[in-house]
Amino acid sequence: MIYLDYNASTPCAPEVVEAMLPYFSERFANASATTYSMAWQCDEAVKRARNNIATHLNVSPKEILFTSGATESINMALKGLYELYSSTAVINDAPLHIITSSTEHSAVLMTCDYLSKYKNVTVTYLPVDQHGIIKVQDFENAIQPGTFLAIFALANNETGVIQPLETIASLCKERKILLFSDTTQAVGKIQVDPKKIGIDIACMSGHKLYGPKGIGALYISQKNPRVRLNPLHHGGKQEDSWRAGTLNVPGIVGMGKAVEMIDINTFQQLATWRDELENALAQHFSMLINGHGAPRLANVSNISIEGIRASELIKNIHHELGISLGSACNAGSNKPSHVLTAMQVPINFIDGSIRISLGKYTTFKEISITIDLLKQHITTILNNNL
Ligand code: PLP
């Protein structure tokens, strides 16, 4: 099977597996133990991984916390900030308010939904234009006296659209609003420098960048501004009491290695094959390339083909080709993607939407086979529909 769903998950790079292996059964100690050398070795390995990630993001290692993945990082940040702000009534007693966009990942949308249903927070979901971009004016208009947090993904998981966050970030600074960015899909694909952009808190995930599953990180700015939040997990003093629980040393080592191996320039070259694939299909079919008018990640193609149901196409090719219906999180649901709906993809196209995401192990041969397979299967469906 040709795998072209790298935005859903990536394989662990062999170098990552090799780096992790000793930490399962040779150096397996608890990294927080202090009385013997094996534990110190584990602690050193955690420090190296934290340094690798901090160096890559151009931040201090003190600003990196390990979590179990981006979903946990998002929950920890949003709920932890809410708890701190609600308990200290930092904002003039005005009702707490969050601004986000309608195209965020479900981990953000569902956490916001929870906060608005059970915690008395109001949430404004900004619309996007047809290219998936938020209007700065809409953001400014949405600010209320109680707005304490803005949440915008740097790169969208379904379309790869890169959100230009700099202007929003400076508005946030001016109005003393914290900016959380879901950088899960951006890290490893474009250079992410939170301090330069003006992002105060950001999340990432090992399995999106050729590291293992079940490990993630949260960047929390400790200088200009010094962000504080209430912990979600209570227990031991790991991660300076920000997140209790025995550290996942093999996972942390794997993620550190994966980040060390990031090569943005080589990754950018995937755009050539992605464009070839899109052009080849566009010559044959009536289709939309979603997010085409905005800056996009080099590896993602989200296309909507008129007159077919993507679910039928996927059913016919799923043994040969691993691609997704809009987003892995929407697979199995009959509802059209909330991202494409927000981008106002017309009704006659939206049901025919697929996401193809290339990765570092993709070959040109795989792309040419994929073009042929898709042409053949889409043509069959269109002919059957005549
Ligand atoms: N945010 C984005 C943009 C994602 O693409 C994903 C994964 O699909 C997540 C968050 C959740 O990541 P994890 O699988 O590490 O919980």
Coordinates of C-alpha atoms and ligand atoms in Angstrom, one line a residue:
M1 CA 0.0 0.0 0.0
I2 CA 1.2 3.5 -0.8
Y3 CA 1.0 5.6 2.3
L4 CA 0.1 9.3 1.7
D5 CA -1.4 10.2 5.1
Y6 CA 1.6 11.7 6.8
N7 CA -0.4 14.5 8.4
A8 CA -2.4 11.8 10.3
S9 CA 0.8 10.1 11.5
T10 CA 4.4 9.4 10.4
P11 CA 6.5 6.3 10.8
C12 CA 9.2 6.4 13.4
A13 CA 12.5 7.1 11.6
P14 CA 14.9 4.1 12.0
E15 CA 17.4 6.5 13.7
V16 CA 14.7 7.4 16.2
V17 CA 13.9 3.7 17.0
E18 CA 17.6 3.1 17.4
A19 CA 18.0 6.0 19.8
M20 CA 15.0 4.8 21.9
L21 CA 15.8 1.1 22.1
P22 CA 18.3 1.2 25.0
Y23 CA 15.8 3.1 27.2
F24 CA 13.3 0.2 27.2
S25 CA 15.3 -2.5 28.9
E26 CA 18.9 -1.5 29.4
R27 CA 18.5 2.1 30.8
F28 CA 15.0 1.8 32.1
A29 CA 15.3 3.7 35.4
N30 CA 13.0 6.3 36.6
A31 CA 14.5 9.6 35.4
S32 CA 13.5 11.3 38.7
A33 CA 15.4 8.8 40.9
T34 CA 18.5 10.4 42.3
T35 CA 20.5 7.6 44.0
Y36 CA 22.1 5.6 41.2
S37 CA 23.9 6.2 37.9
M38 CA 21.3 4.5 35.6
A39 CA 18.7 7.1 36.7
W40 CA 21.2 9.9 36.1
Q41 CA 21.8 8.6 32.5
C42 CA 18.0 8.7 31.9
D43 CA 17.8 12.2 33.3
E44 CA 20.7 13.3 31.0
A45 CA 18.9 11.8 28.0
V46 CA 15.7 13.7 28.9
K47 CA 17.8 16.9 29.2
R48 CA 19.4 16.3 25.8
A49 CA 16.0 15.8 24.2
R50 CA 14.6 18.9 25.9
N51 CA 17.6 20.9 24.6
N52 CA 17.1 19.6 21.1
I53 CA 13.5 20.8 21.1
A54 CA 14.3 24.1 22.7
T55 CA 17.2 24.7 20.2
H56 CA 15.0 23.9 17.3
L57 CA 12.3 26.3 18.5
N58 CA 14.9 28.9 19.5
V59 CA 13.6 29.0 23.1
S60 CA 14.9 28.1 26.5
P61 CA 14.8 24.4 27.7
K62 CA 13.0 25.7 30.8
E63 CA 10.1 26.6 28.4
I64 CA 9.6 23.0 27.2
L65 CA 7.4 20.5 29.0
F66 CA 6.8 16.9 27.9
T67 CA 3.3 15.6 27.6
S68 CA 1.6 12.6 26.0
G69 CA 0.9 14.4 22.8
A70 CA -0.7 17.5 21.3
T71 CA -4.2 16.8 22.6
E72 CA -2.9 16.7 26.2
S73 CA -0.8 19.8 25.6
I74 CA -3.9 21.6 24.3
N75 CA -6.1 20.5 27.2
M76 CA -3.4 21.3 29.7
A77 CA -2.9 24.8 28.4
L78 CA -6.5 25.8 27.8
K79 CA -7.9 24.3 31.1
G80 CA -4.8 25.3 33.1
L81 CA -5.0 28.9 31.9
Y82 CA -8.7 29.1 32.5
E83 CA -8.3 27.8 36.1
L84 CA -5.6 30.3 36.9
Y85 CA -7.4 33.2 35.4
S86 CA -10.8 32.3 37.0
S87 CA -9.2 31.8 40.4
T88 CA -7.2 35.0 40.4
A89 CA -9.8 37.1 38.5
V90 CA -6.9 38.7 36.7
I91 CA -9.2 40.5 34.2
N92 CA -11.3 43.2 36.0
D93 CA -14.0 40.6 36.9
A94 CA -15.2 40.6 33.3
P95 CA -16.5 37.2 32.1
L96 CA -13.6 35.2 30.7
H97 CA -13.5 35.1 26.9
I98 CA -11.5 33.2 24.3
I99 CA -11.2 33.9 20.6
T100 CA -10.3 31.1 18.2
S101 CA -11.2 30.1 14.7
S102 CA -13.8 27.8 13.2
T103 CA -11.0 25.7 11.5
E104 CA -9.1 24.6 14.5
H105 CA -8.4 20.9 15.2
S106 CA -11.0 19.1 17.2
A107 CA -8.7 19.0 20.3
V108 CA -9.0 22.8 20.4
L109 CA -12.6 23.0 19.4
M110 CA -13.8 20.3 21.9
T111 CA -11.8 21.8 24.8
C112 CA -13.3 25.2 24.0
D113 CA -16.7 23.6 23.9
Y114 CA -16.1 22.0 27.3
L115 CA -14.9 25.4 28.8
S116 CA -18.0 27.2 27.4
K117 CA -20.5 24.4 28.5
Y118 CA -19.1 23.7 32.0
K119 CA -16.9 26.6 33.0
N120 CA -18.6 29.8 32.1
V121 CA -16.2 30.9 29.5
T122 CA -17.5 32.5 26.3
V123 CA -15.8 31.6 23.1
T124 CA -15.9 33.4 19.8
Y125 CA -15.2 31.3 16.7
L126 CA -13.9 33.5 13.9
P127 CA -14.8 32.7 10.3
V128 CA -12.1 32.3 7.7
D129 CA -12.0 33.4 4.0
Q130 CA -12.2 31.0 1.1
H131 CA -8.4 30.4 1.5
G132 CA -8.7 29.5 5.2
I133 CA -7.2 32.8 6.5
I134 CA -8.6 34.8 9.4
K135 CA -9.1 38.5 9.0
V136 CA -7.2 40.6 11.5
Q137 CA -10.1 43.0 11.6
D138 CA -12.5 40.3 12.7
F139 CA -10.0 39.4 15.5
E140 CA -9.8 43.0 16.7
N141 CA -13.6 43.4 16.6
A142 CA -14.0 40.2 18.7
I143 CA -11.8 41.4 21.6
Q144 CA -13.8 42.0 24.8
P145 CA -12.8 43.3 28.2
G146 CA -12.5 39.6 29.5
T147 CA -10.6 38.2 26.5
F148 CA -7.6 36.4 28.0
L149 CA -6.7 33.9 25.3
A150 CA -6.5 33.7 21.5
I151 CA -6.0 30.3 19.9
F152 CA -5.0 29.9 16.3
A153 CA -3.2 27.0 14.6
L154 CA -0.1 27.9 12.7
A155 CA -0.8 25.3 10.0
N156 CA -4.1 23.6 9.4
N157 CA -4.1 19.8 9.5
E158 CA -6.6 19.3 6.7
T159 CA -5.5 21.9 4.2
G160 CA -1.9 22.8 5.3
V161 CA -2.9 26.5 5.1
I162 CA -0.3 28.5 7.1
Q163 CA -1.9 31.3 9.2
P164 CA 0.1 34.5 9.1
L165 CA 0.0 35.1 12.9
E166 CA 2.4 38.0 13.3
T167 CA -0.1 40.9 13.2
I168 CA -2.5 39.0 15.4
A169 CA 0.3 38.3 17.8
S170 CA 1.3 42.0 18.1
L171 CA -2.4 42.9 18.7
C172 CA -2.4 40.3 21.5
K173 CA 0.7 41.8 23.1
E174 CA -0.9 45.3 22.9
R175 CA -4.1 44.1 24.5
K176 CA -2.5 41.7 27.0
I177 CA -4.1 38.6 25.5
L178 CA -2.1 35.4 25.6
L179 CA -1.6 33.7 22.2
F180 CA -1.7 29.9 22.1
S181 CA -0.8 28.3 18.7
D182 CA -1.4 24.7 17.8
T183 CA 1.9 24.2 15.9
T184 CA 1.5 20.4 15.8
Q185 CA 1.4 20.3 12.0
A186 CA 3.9 23.1 11.5
V187 CA 6.9 21.8 13.4
G188 CA 9.2 19.9 11.1
K189 CA 7.6 21.4 8.0
I190 CA 8.3 25.1 8.3
Q191 CA 10.6 26.9 10.7
V192 CA 8.7 27.6 13.9
D193 CA 10.1 30.3 16.1
P194 CA 7.4 31.2 18.7
K195 CA 9.3 34.2 20.1
K196 CA 9.8 35.7 16.7
I197 CA 6.1 35.2 15.7
G198 CA 4.9 36.3 19.2
I199 CA 3.4 33.0 20.2
D200 CA 3.2 32.6 24.0
I201 CA 2.2 28.9 24.2
A202 CA 2.5 26.2 21.6
C203 CA 2.0 22.4 21.3
M204 CA 3.6 19.7 19.3
S205 CA 3.5 15.9 18.9
G206 CA 6.1 13.3 18.3
H207 CA 4.2 11.1 15.9
K208 CA 3.7 14.0 13.4
L209 CA 7.5 14.4 12.9
Y210 CA 8.9 10.8 12.6
G211 CA 9.0 10.3 16.3
P212 CA 6.9 7.9 18.4
K213 CA 3.2 8.1 19.4
G214 CA 2.2 9.0 22.9
I215 CA 4.7 11.8 23.4
G216 CA 4.3 15.5 22.9
A217 CA 5.5 18.9 24.2
L218 CA 4.2 22.2 25.3
Y219 CA 6.1 25.4 24.9
I220 CA 5.3 27.9 27.6
S221 CA 7.0 31.3 27.5
Q222 CA 8.8 32.1 30.7
K223 CA 10.0 35.5 29.7
N224 CA 8.1 38.4 28.1
P225 CA 5.5 37.2 29.1
R226 CA 6.1 34.8 32.0
V227 CA 3.1 32.5 31.4
R228 CA 1.6 30.6 34.4
L229 CA -1.1 28.0 34.4
N230 CA -2.6 25.6 36.9
P231 CA -1.5 22.0 36.3
L232 CA -3.9 19.4 35.1
H233 CA -2.2 16.4 36.7
H234 CA -1.2 16.4 40.3
G235 CA 1.2 14.0 42.0
G236 CA 5.0 14.0 41.8
K237 CA 7.3 16.9 41.1
Q238 CA 8.2 16.0 37.6
E239 CA 8.4 18.8 35.0
D240 CA 8.8 21.3 37.9
S241 CA 5.3 20.3 39.1
W242 CA 3.7 21.5 35.9
R243 CA 2.8 17.9 35.0
A244 CA 3.1 15.1 37.5
G245 CA 3.8 11.5 36.4
T246 CA 6.8 9.4 35.6
L247 CA 8.6 10.6 32.5
N248 CA 8.2 8.6 29.3
V249 CA 12.0 8.4 28.8
P250 CA 12.0 6.3 25.5
G251 CA 9.3 8.5 24.0
I252 CA 11.1 11.7 25.1
V253 CA 14.4 10.4 23.7
G254 CA 12.6 9.5 20.4
M255 CA 11.0 12.9 20.1
G256 CA 14.3 14.6 20.8
K257 CA 16.0 12.6 18.1
A258 CA 13.2 13.2 15.6
V259 CA 13.4 17.0 16.2
E260 CA 17.2 16.9 15.9
M261 CA 16.7 15.2 12.4
I262 CA 14.3 17.9 11.1
D263 CA 15.4 19.1 7.7
I264 CA 13.1 21.9 6.5
N265 CA 14.8 22.5 3.2
T266 CA 14.5 19.0 2.0
F267 CA 10.9 18.9 3.2
Q268 CA 10.1 21.9 1.1
Q269 CA 11.0 20.0 -2.0
L270 CA 7.9 17.8 -1.6
A271 CA 5.9 20.8 -3.0
T272 CA 7.1 19.9 -6.5
W273 CA 5.6 16.4 -6.3
R274 CA 2.5 17.7 -4.6
D275 CA 2.0 20.3 -7.4
E276 CA 2.6 17.6 -10.0
L277 CA -0.1 15.5 -8.5
E278 CA -2.5 18.4 -8.3
N279 CA -1.8 19.5 -11.9
A280 CA -2.2 16.0 -13.3
L281 CA -5.6 15.6 -11.7
A282 CA -6.7 19.1 -12.5
Q283 CA -6.1 18.4 -16.2
H284 CA -8.7 15.6 -16.1
F285 CA -11.3 16.6 -13.6
S286 CA -13.4 19.6 -12.4
M287 CA -11.8 20.1 -9.0
L288 CA -10.9 22.7 -6.4
I289 CA -7.5 22.8 -4.6
N290 CA -8.4 23.9 -1.1
G291 CA -6.1 26.5 0.4
H292 CA -4.4 27.0 -3.0
G293 CA -4.6 30.8 -2.7
A294 CA -2.8 30.9 0.7
P295 CA 0.7 29.9 1.9
R296 CA 0.5 26.1 2.4
L297 CA 2.6 23.3 3.9
A298 CA 4.7 21.7 1.1
N299 CA 3.3 18.2 1.7
V300 CA -0.4 18.7 1.8
S301 CA -3.0 18.5 -1.0
N302 CA -6.6 18.9 -0.1
I303 CA -8.8 18.6 -3.2
S304 CA -12.5 18.5 -3.9
I305 CA -13.6 16.7 -7.0
E306 CA -16.9 17.6 -8.5
G307 CA -19.5 14.9 -8.9
I308 CA -18.0 12.1 -6.8
R309 CA -18.3 11.0 -3.2
A310 CA -14.9 10.8 -1.6
S311 CA -16.1 8.0 0.6
E312 CA -16.8 5.8 -2.5
L313 CA -13.4 6.6 -3.9
I314 CA -11.7 5.7 -0.6
K315 CA -13.7 2.5 -0.4
N316 CA -12.5 1.5 -3.8
I317 CA -8.8 2.2 -3.3
H318 CA -8.2 1.7 0.4
H319 CA -6.0 -1.4 -0.1
E320 CA -3.8 0.3 -2.5
L321 CA -3.6 3.9 -1.3
G322 CA -3.6 5.3 2.2
I323 CA -5.2 8.8 1.9
S324 CA -7.8 10.5 4.0
L325 CA -11.3 12.0 3.8
G326 CA -10.6 15.6 4.6
S327 CA -9.1 14.8 8.0
A328 CA -8.4 11.6 9.9
C329 CA -10.6 12.9 12.7
N330 CA -13.5 13.2 10.3
A331 CA -13.1 9.7 8.9
G332 CA -16.1 7.6 9.7
S333 CA -18.3 10.7 10.1
N334 CA -20.8 11.6 7.4
K335 CA -20.6 15.3 8.1
P336 CA -18.5 17.3 5.7
S337 CA -15.3 18.7 7.2
H338 CA -15.8 21.7 9.4
V339 CA -12.7 23.3 7.8
L340 CA -13.9 23.0 4.2
T341 CA -17.4 24.1 5.3
A342 CA -15.8 27.2 7.0
M343 CA -13.9 27.9 3.7
Q344 CA -17.2 27.7 1.9
V345 CA -16.3 24.9 -0.5
P346 CA -19.4 24.7 -2.7
I347 CA -21.9 21.9 -2.0
N348 CA -21.3 20.1 -5.4
F349 CA -17.6 19.8 -4.5
I350 CA -17.4 19.3 -0.8
D351 CA -18.5 15.6 -0.8
G352 CA -15.6 14.8 -3.1
S353 CA -12.9 16.1 -0.8
I354 CA -9.7 14.1 -0.1
R355 CA -6.5 14.9 1.8
I356 CA -3.3 13.6 0.4
S357 CA -0.2 14.2 2.6
L358 CA 3.3 13.4 1.5
G359 CA 6.2 12.7 3.8
K360 CA 9.9 12.2 3.8
Y361 CA 9.7 8.6 2.7
T362 CA 7.5 9.4 -0.3
T363 CA 9.1 8.5 -3.6
F364 CA 8.4 9.9 -7.1
K365 CA 7.3 6.4 -8.2
E366 CA 4.6 6.4 -5.5
I367 CA 3.3 9.8 -6.7
S368 CA 3.1 8.6 -10.4
I369 CA 1.3 5.4 -9.3
T370 CA -1.1 7.5 -7.2
I371 CA -1.8 9.8 -10.1
D372 CA -2.7 6.8 -12.3
L373 CA -4.8 5.1 -9.5
L374 CA -6.7 8.2 -8.8
K375 CA -7.4 9.0 -12.4
Q376 CA -8.6 5.5 -13.0
H377 CA -10.9 5.3 -10.0
I378 CA -12.3 8.8 -10.2
T379 CA -13.1 8.2 -13.9
T380 CA -14.9 5.0 -13.1
I381 CA -17.1 6.7 -10.5
L382 CA -17.9 9.6 -12.8
N383 CA -18.8 7.2 -15.6
N384 CA -21.0 5.1 -13.3
N385 CA -22.8 8.3 -12.2
L386 CA -23.6 9.3 -15.8
Ligands
PLP1 N1 -3.5 19.4 16.5 C1 -3.4 19.2 15.2 C2 -3.3 20.3 14.3 C3 -3.3 17.9 14.8 O1 -3.1 17.6 13.5 C4 -3.4 16.8 15.7 C5 -3.4 15.4 15.3 O2 -4.1 15.0 14.4 C6 -3.5 17.1 17.1 C7 -3.6 18.4 17.4 C8 -3.6 16.0 18.1 O3 -2.3 15.4 18.2 P1 -2.0 14.1 19.1 O4 -2.3 13.0 18.2 O5 -0.6 14.2 19.5 O6 -2.9 14.2 20.3

